[in-house]
Amino acid sequence: MTTALRARRLGVDGRLAEVDASLPEGSLTAVVGPNGAGKSTLLQALAGLLPAAGEVEWGGRPLRRIGYLERGRRLAWVGQESQADFAFPVREVVAQGRFAWGDDGAGVEEALAALDLVALADRPVTRLSGGERRRVFLARALASGAPIQLWDEPTANLDVRHALEVQGLARSLARQGSTVLLTLHDIRAAYRFDRVLVLHQGRLVADGAPHEVLTAALIREVFRVEARFLESLVPELPADGQ
């Protein structure tokens, strides 16, 4: 399986220390850790949005050798913030995901439908709730068609239904060959993913299948809480992201 995204001794001064990780094509990975662990910093460094020590590769090529237009076609980024400064209609915001392709409009309507935004397509984004705006920015990333998707807290401000649909969409993208890496605050949700990276104080302390990595001992050490495992309380993802 081809490696889509690789970090070698990746570090950001004071926030991230020598992280090594390799994500293959078609993988679905969650990053978890307490506040300040370096989750957002890791995603930003992988996306080339922060100056960092070490090496980042996309598809086996050093990120520093990939031009900005190609970056826009190969990777989509969704940050934590859901604020909107300009009153563009939702459809226009989603269409921004096609900028690197010349604003061809491909995939925009499909992305609106996938994020349950068709009824809001003509509404100014500034008149949406925080959760609705969150879905708009995810739809913009989806419309890009980028094979690498990095989402920072994509389910923040979402109700249960839409949070599950977003996680189901991430799984559907991975099944289609995309590499999806997202951060989560909800440890329970991480059990629905194929792989989990656990960050603590800027270091990668665990990497593997969630049921193997997220043990009671690790949760106690990293999150400082006692864990009880009640698998029946974890909702199932919608089938194929629906």
Tab-separated table of C-alpha atoms in Angstrom:
chain	number	residue	atom	x	y	z
A	1	MET	CA	0.000	0.000	0.000
A	2	THR	CA	1.364	3.417	-0.981
A	3	THR	CA	2.210	5.874	1.771
A	4	ALA	CA	0.247	9.088	1.324
A	5	LEU	CA	1.557	11.098	4.264
A	6	ARG	CA	4.717	10.640	6.319
A	7	ALA	CA	6.342	12.574	9.144
A	8	ARG	CA	9.900	11.968	10.247
A	9	ARG	CA	11.130	13.525	13.473
A	10	LEU	CA	8.537	16.243	12.978
A	11	GLY	CA	8.835	19.012	15.544
A	12	VAL	CA	7.416	22.453	16.206
A	13	ASP	CA	9.231	24.503	18.813
A	14	GLY	CA	7.593	24.122	22.210
A	15	ARG	CA	4.547	22.284	20.858
A	16	LEU	CA	5.578	19.098	19.080
A	17	ALA	CA	8.642	16.882	19.538
A	18	GLU	CA	10.031	14.462	16.934
A	19	VAL	CA	6.850	12.748	15.816
A	20	ASP	CA	7.206	9.823	13.411
A	21	ALA	CA	4.093	8.618	11.612
A	22	SER	CA	3.246	7.041	8.280
A	23	LEU	CA	-0.291	7.076	6.864
A	24	PRO	CA	-1.098	4.869	3.851
A	25	GLU	CA	-3.601	5.630	1.133
A	26	GLY	CA	-7.114	4.694	2.122
A	27	SER	CA	-6.478	5.016	5.856
A	28	LEU	CA	-8.784	6.525	8.468
A	29	THR	CA	-6.930	7.807	11.522
A	30	ALA	CA	-7.954	9.793	14.584
A	31	VAL	CA	-5.603	11.903	16.707
A	32	VAL	CA	-6.542	12.196	20.367
A	33	GLY	CA	-4.991	13.764	23.431
A	34	PRO	CA	-5.746	16.277	26.176
A	35	ASN	CA	-5.874	20.019	25.571
A	36	GLY	CA	-2.471	21.332	24.580
A	37	ALA	CA	-1.166	17.900	23.570
A	38	GLY	CA	-0.236	19.106	20.066
A	39	LYS	CA	-3.088	17.675	17.987
A	40	SER	CA	-3.815	20.812	15.964
A	41	THR	CA	-0.100	21.557	15.688
A	42	LEU	CA	0.516	18.121	14.189
A	43	LEU	CA	-2.126	18.579	11.508
A	44	GLN	CA	-0.935	22.082	10.667
A	45	ALA	CA	2.654	20.887	10.361
A	46	LEU	CA	1.621	17.978	8.122
A	47	ALA	CA	-0.304	20.433	5.941
A	48	GLY	CA	2.699	22.741	5.656
A	49	LEU	CA	0.945	25.558	7.502
A	50	LEU	CA	3.590	25.838	10.221
A	51	PRO	CA	7.385	26.000	10.055
A	52	ALA	CA	8.619	22.714	11.451
A	53	ALA	CA	11.773	20.716	11.979
A	54	GLY	CA	12.083	17.250	10.503
A	55	GLU	CA	10.589	16.033	7.260
A	56	VAL	CA	7.072	15.821	5.826
A	57	GLU	CA	6.372	13.799	2.691
A	58	TRP	CA	3.267	13.607	0.555
A	59	GLY	CA	3.198	10.526	-1.648
A	60	GLY	CA	6.901	9.951	-1.120
A	61	ARG	CA	7.877	13.497	-2.101
A	62	PRO	CA	9.248	16.073	0.346
A	63	LEU	CA	6.616	18.720	1.007
A	64	ARG	CA	9.154	21.490	0.457
A	65	ARG	CA	9.412	20.408	-3.192
A	66	ILE	CA	5.687	20.467	-3.886
A	67	GLY	CA	4.356	23.720	-5.341
A	68	TYR	CA	1.416	25.533	-3.827
A	69	LEU	CA	-1.002	24.819	-6.682
A	70	GLU	CA	-0.296	21.108	-6.458
A	71	ARG	CA	-0.665	21.278	-2.681
A	72	GLY	CA	-4.157	22.694	-3.139
A	73	ARG	CA	-5.091	19.766	-5.359
A	74	ARG	CA	-3.608	17.068	-3.142
A	75	LEU	CA	-4.578	18.121	0.383
A	76	ALA	CA	-7.651	19.710	1.955
A	77	TRP	CA	-7.499	21.295	5.390
A	78	VAL	CA	-10.311	22.117	7.818
A	79	GLY	CA	-9.197	24.131	10.846
A	80	GLN	CA	-10.876	24.419	14.230
A	81	GLU	CA	-12.395	27.842	13.655
A	82	SER	CA	-15.868	28.089	12.158
A	83	GLN	CA	-16.022	31.866	11.885
A	84	ALA	CA	-16.926	33.543	8.594
A	85	ASP	CA	-15.942	37.149	7.880
A	86	PHE	CA	-17.834	37.713	4.628
A	87	ALA	CA	-21.475	37.048	3.760
A	88	PHE	CA	-20.858	34.769	0.800
A	89	PRO	CA	-23.616	32.292	-0.023
A	90	VAL	CA	-22.933	28.783	1.206
A	91	ARG	CA	-22.604	27.443	-2.344
A	92	GLU	CA	-19.867	29.973	-3.140
A	93	VAL	CA	-17.946	29.069	-0.003
A	94	VAL	CA	-18.083	25.383	-0.896
A	95	ALA	CA	-17.001	26.211	-4.462
A	96	GLN	CA	-13.819	27.768	-3.063
A	97	GLY	CA	-12.619	24.206	-2.629
A	98	ARG	CA	-12.186	24.079	-6.413
A	99	PHE	CA	-9.874	27.104	-6.578
A	100	ALA	CA	-6.766	25.025	-7.316
A	101	TRP	CA	-8.625	23.475	-10.249
A	102	GLY	CA	-9.681	26.786	-11.750
A	103	ASP	CA	-13.081	27.084	-10.061
A	104	ASP	CA	-14.564	24.448	-12.373
A	105	GLY	CA	-17.452	23.784	-9.988
A	106	ALA	CA	-17.013	20.013	-10.068
A	107	GLY	CA	-18.305	18.184	-7.023
A	108	VAL	CA	-19.874	21.220	-5.364
A	109	GLU	CA	-23.466	20.015	-5.481
A	110	GLU	CA	-22.408	16.552	-4.313
A	111	ALA	CA	-20.547	18.069	-1.381
A	112	LEU	CA	-23.566	20.165	-0.412
A	113	ALA	CA	-25.715	17.048	-0.408
A	114	ALA	CA	-23.176	14.988	1.536
A	115	LEU	CA	-23.100	17.554	4.362
A	116	ASP	CA	-26.870	18.165	4.407
A	117	LEU	CA	-26.515	21.722	3.104
A	118	VAL	CA	-28.713	21.770	0.001
A	119	ALA	CA	-31.488	23.737	1.754
A	120	LEU	CA	-28.905	26.286	2.959
A	121	ALA	CA	-26.990	26.652	-0.308
A	122	ASP	CA	-28.140	30.231	-1.035
A	123	ARG	CA	-28.016	31.509	2.536
A	124	PRO	CA	-25.148	33.835	3.566
A	125	VAL	CA	-22.654	31.826	5.578
A	126	THR	CA	-22.622	34.561	8.226
A	127	ARG	CA	-26.262	33.766	9.034
A	128	LEU	CA	-25.583	30.139	9.927
A	129	SER	CA	-25.086	28.553	13.308
A	130	GLY	CA	-21.633	27.379	14.352
A	131	GLY	CA	-22.486	23.779	13.545
A	132	GLU	CA	-23.880	24.688	10.131
A	133	ARG	CA	-20.757	26.690	9.296
A	134	ARG	CA	-18.695	23.704	10.366
A	135	ARG	CA	-20.445	21.584	7.793
A	136	VAL	CA	-19.899	24.251	5.132
A	137	PHE	CA	-16.131	24.175	5.638
A	138	LEU	CA	-16.141	20.379	5.568
A	139	ALA	CA	-18.113	20.503	2.324
A	140	ARG	CA	-15.511	22.890	0.889
A	141	ALA	CA	-12.780	20.366	1.737
A	142	LEU	CA	-14.827	17.546	0.232
A	143	ALA	CA	-15.450	19.510	-2.978
A	144	SER	CA	-11.710	19.910	-3.465
A	145	GLY	CA	-11.438	16.237	-4.350
A	146	ALA	CA	-8.078	16.177	-2.562
A	147	PRO	CA	-6.859	12.648	-1.785
A	148	ILE	CA	-5.480	13.773	1.590
A	149	GLN	CA	-8.028	15.209	4.018
A	150	LEU	CA	-6.907	16.762	7.335
A	151	TRP	CA	-9.800	17.814	9.604
A	152	ASP	CA	-9.196	19.478	12.950
A	153	GLU	CA	-12.112	18.819	15.330
A	154	PRO	CA	-14.589	18.308	12.468
A	155	THR	CA	-17.453	17.371	14.800
A	156	ALA	CA	-17.136	20.432	17.053
A	157	ASN	CA	-20.525	22.168	17.476
A	158	LEU	CA	-22.336	19.390	15.620
A	159	ASP	CA	-25.368	17.569	16.957
A	160	VAL	CA	-25.200	13.798	17.384
A	161	ARG	CA	-26.731	13.000	14.014
A	162	HIS	CA	-24.439	15.250	11.995
A	163	ALA	CA	-21.378	14.236	14.019
A	164	LEU	CA	-22.036	10.591	13.179
A	165	GLU	CA	-22.650	11.467	9.530
A	166	VAL	CA	-19.329	13.345	9.339
A	167	GLN	CA	-17.498	10.371	10.836
A	168	GLY	CA	-19.309	8.098	8.395
A	169	LEU	CA	-18.301	10.385	5.530
A	170	ALA	CA	-14.667	10.166	6.655
A	171	ARG	CA	-14.878	6.373	6.565
A	172	SER	CA	-16.508	6.448	3.123
A	173	LEU	CA	-13.704	8.653	1.775
A	174	ALA	CA	-11.093	6.270	3.153
A	175	ARG	CA	-12.835	3.312	1.507
A	176	GLN	CA	-12.607	5.203	-1.777
A	177	GLY	CA	-8.832	5.578	-1.341
A	178	SER	CA	-8.463	8.924	0.410
A	179	THR	CA	-6.196	9.362	3.410
A	180	VAL	CA	-8.225	10.921	6.223
A	181	LEU	CA	-6.653	12.198	9.436
A	182	LEU	CA	-8.731	14.077	11.980
A	183	THR	CA	-8.504	15.203	15.573
A	184	LEU	CA	-11.064	14.336	18.228
A	185	HIS	CA	-11.792	15.336	21.807
A	186	ASP	CA	-14.273	12.512	22.307
A	187	ILE	CA	-12.220	9.408	23.121
A	188	ARG	CA	-15.290	7.217	22.648
A	189	ALA	CA	-15.571	8.266	19.002
A	190	ALA	CA	-11.976	7.174	18.376
A	191	TYR	CA	-13.034	3.534	18.741
A	192	ARG	CA	-14.884	3.829	15.428
A	193	PHE	CA	-11.638	4.510	13.537
A	194	ASP	CA	-9.120	2.102	12.068
A	195	ARG	CA	-6.168	3.677	13.828
A	196	VAL	CA	-5.509	6.175	16.560
A	197	LEU	CA	-2.523	8.371	17.357
A	198	VAL	CA	-2.293	9.503	20.983
A	199	LEU	CA	-0.419	12.710	21.735
A	200	HIS	CA	0.657	13.808	25.192
A	201	GLN	CA	2.708	16.915	25.945
A	202	GLY	CA	3.744	17.221	22.314
A	203	ARG	CA	4.897	13.618	21.947
A	204	LEU	CA	3.396	10.631	20.200
A	205	VAL	CA	2.893	8.117	23.017
A	206	ALA	CA	0.767	5.487	21.251
A	207	ASP	CA	-0.089	4.476	17.695
A	208	GLY	CA	-2.282	1.561	16.663
A	209	ALA	CA	-5.743	0.066	16.557
A	210	PRO	CA	-7.988	1.874	19.076
A	211	HIS	CA	-8.976	-1.207	21.060
A	212	GLU	CA	-5.307	-2.054	21.484
A	213	VAL	CA	-4.051	1.465	22.198
A	214	LEU	CA	-6.805	3.123	24.245
A	215	THR	CA	-6.475	1.002	27.345
A	216	ALA	CA	-7.650	2.006	30.801
A	217	ALA	CA	-4.016	2.411	31.850
A	218	LEU	CA	-3.189	4.762	28.981
A	219	ILE	CA	-6.343	6.821	29.490
A	220	ARG	CA	-5.485	7.138	33.164
A	221	GLU	CA	-1.927	8.262	32.397
A	222	VAL	CA	-2.661	10.641	29.520
A	223	PHE	CA	-6.110	12.005	30.366
A	224	ARG	CA	-6.004	11.512	34.152
A	225	VAL	CA	-9.417	9.904	34.336
A	226	GLU	CA	-10.576	6.401	35.186
A	227	ALA	CA	-12.179	4.589	32.251
A	228	ARG	CA	-14.897	1.951	32.147
A	229	PHE	CA	-15.615	0.256	28.850
A	230	LEU	CA	-19.278	-0.073	27.872
A	231	GLU	CA	-19.107	-0.862	24.182
A	232	SER	CA	-22.883	-0.961	23.799
A	233	LEU	CA	-23.039	2.795	24.458
A	234	VAL	CA	-20.978	3.648	21.355
A	235	PRO	CA	-23.373	4.551	18.482
A	236	GLU	CA	-22.773	2.904	15.143
A	237	LEU	CA	-21.669	4.943	12.151
A	238	PRO	CA	-24.162	5.388	9.312
A	239	ALA	CA	-23.521	2.860	6.559
A	240	ASP	CA	-21.204	4.236	3.853
A	241	GLY	CA	-21.393	7.723	5.305
A	242	GLN	CA	-25.138	8.027	4.780
